[in-house]
Amino acid sequence: MKVTVDEDRCRGHGVCCALCPEVFDLSDDGYAVVLTPEVPAEFEEAVRTAVRQCPERAITET
Ligand code: F3S
């Protein structure tokens, strides 16, 4: 699985980082950054949850 965050949609809610800090972090200006675009298998479920729960629908898995 791969994951991306749409910078134009992210508003820094931080749900993704709370759910899966191994994959998502917040940048110094408060927006999500993806630490591991190629998601390790053990974090796939947490990333799927983040995709569903991001209030801005900014996260995409492929
Ligand atoms: Fe941004 Fe959504 Fe995460 S708004 S900080 S990608 S929960």
mmCIF file of C-alpha atoms and ligand atoms in Angstrom:
data_model
loop_
_atom_site.group_PDB
_atom_site.id
_atom_site.type_symbol
_atom_site.label_atom_id
_atom_site.label_comp_id
_atom_site.label_asym_id
_atom_site.label_seq_id
_atom_site.Cartn_x
_atom_site.Cartn_y
_atom_site.Cartn_z
ATOM 1 C CA MET A 1 0.000 0.000 0.000
ATOM 2 C CA LYS A 2 1.099 3.546 -0.735
ATOM 3 C CA VAL A 3 -0.242 6.652 0.961
ATOM 4 C CA THR A 4 -0.229 10.329 0.092
ATOM 5 C CA VAL A 5 -1.566 13.485 1.725
ATOM 6 C CA ASP A 6 -3.047 16.242 -0.405
ATOM 7 C CA GLU A 7 -1.298 19.382 0.879
ATOM 8 C CA ASP A 8 -4.077 21.592 -0.451
ATOM 9 C CA ARG A 9 -6.726 19.759 1.577
ATOM 10 C CA CYS A 10 -4.861 19.104 4.838
ATOM 11 C CA ARG A 11 -5.837 21.542 7.603
ATOM 12 C CA GLY A 12 -3.628 20.057 10.291
ATOM 13 C CA HIS A 13 -6.270 18.230 12.322
ATOM 14 C CA GLY A 14 -3.667 15.625 13.277
ATOM 15 C CA VAL A 15 -5.998 12.626 13.341
ATOM 16 C CA CYS A 16 -3.598 10.764 11.061
ATOM 17 C CA CYS A 17 -0.616 11.345 13.357
ATOM 18 C CA ALA A 18 -2.581 10.251 16.405
ATOM 19 C CA LEU A 19 -3.702 7.044 14.702
ATOM 20 C CA CYS A 20 -0.400 6.103 13.102
ATOM 21 C CA PRO A 21 2.639 8.151 14.178
ATOM 22 C CA GLU A 22 4.896 5.602 12.464
ATOM 23 C CA VAL A 23 3.608 6.788 9.083
ATOM 24 C CA PHE A 24 2.372 10.369 9.630
ATOM 25 C CA ASP A 25 3.935 13.356 11.319
ATOM 26 C CA LEU A 26 3.113 17.051 11.498
ATOM 27 C CA SER A 27 5.501 19.486 9.869
ATOM 28 C CA ASP A 28 6.729 22.582 11.701
ATOM 29 C CA ASP A 29 3.921 24.575 10.117
ATOM 30 C CA GLY A 30 1.342 22.071 11.350
ATOM 31 C CA TYR A 31 0.437 20.038 8.291
ATOM 32 C CA ALA A 32 0.731 16.316 7.739
ATOM 33 C CA VAL A 33 3.822 14.777 6.216
ATOM 34 C CA VAL A 34 4.132 11.147 5.215
ATOM 35 C CA LEU A 35 7.190 9.500 6.741
ATOM 36 C CA THR A 36 6.894 6.197 4.860
ATOM 37 C CA PRO A 37 5.024 6.543 1.536
ATOM 38 C CA GLU A 38 5.391 2.773 1.105
ATOM 39 C CA VAL A 39 3.365 1.630 4.120
ATOM 40 C CA PRO A 40 4.730 -1.355 6.079
ATOM 41 C CA ALA A 41 2.136 -4.140 6.272
ATOM 42 C CA GLU A 42 1.707 -3.857 10.027
ATOM 43 C CA PHE A 43 0.487 -0.260 9.705
ATOM 44 C CA GLU A 44 -1.914 -0.710 6.792
ATOM 45 C CA GLU A 45 -5.007 -1.036 8.977
ATOM 46 C CA ALA A 46 -4.149 2.115 10.930
ATOM 47 C CA VAL A 47 -3.579 3.997 7.668
ATOM 48 C CA ARG A 48 -6.957 2.842 6.328
ATOM 49 C CA THR A 49 -8.561 4.172 9.498
ATOM 50 C CA ALA A 50 -6.766 7.487 9.017
ATOM 51 C CA VAL A 51 -8.029 7.678 5.437
ATOM 52 C CA ARG A 52 -11.593 7.252 6.725
ATOM 53 C CA GLN A 53 -11.257 9.614 9.674
ATOM 54 C CA CYS A 54 -9.382 12.590 8.237
ATOM 55 C CA PRO A 55 -11.981 15.380 8.463
ATOM 56 C CA GLU A 56 -10.724 16.931 5.222
ATOM 57 C CA ARG A 57 -10.476 13.651 3.280
ATOM 58 C CA ALA A 58 -6.904 14.643 2.514
ATOM 59 C CA ILE A 59 -5.360 11.164 2.695
ATOM 60 C CA THR A 60 -5.340 8.746 -0.234
ATOM 61 C CA GLU A 61 -4.239 5.128 -0.233
ATOM 62 C CA THR A 62 -3.387 3.288 -3.416
HETATM 63 FE FE1 F3S B 1 -4.205 16.758 7.727
HETATM 64 FE FE2 F3S B 1 -6.197 15.078 7.794
HETATM 65 FE FE3 F3S B 1 -4.007 14.488 9.003
HETATM 66 S S1 F3S B 1 -6.357 17.295 7.885
HETATM 67 S S2 F3S B 1 -3.138 16.441 9.649
HETATM 68 S S3 F3S B 1 -4.240 14.746 6.832
HETATM 69 S S4 F3S B 1 -6.044 14.108 9.758
#
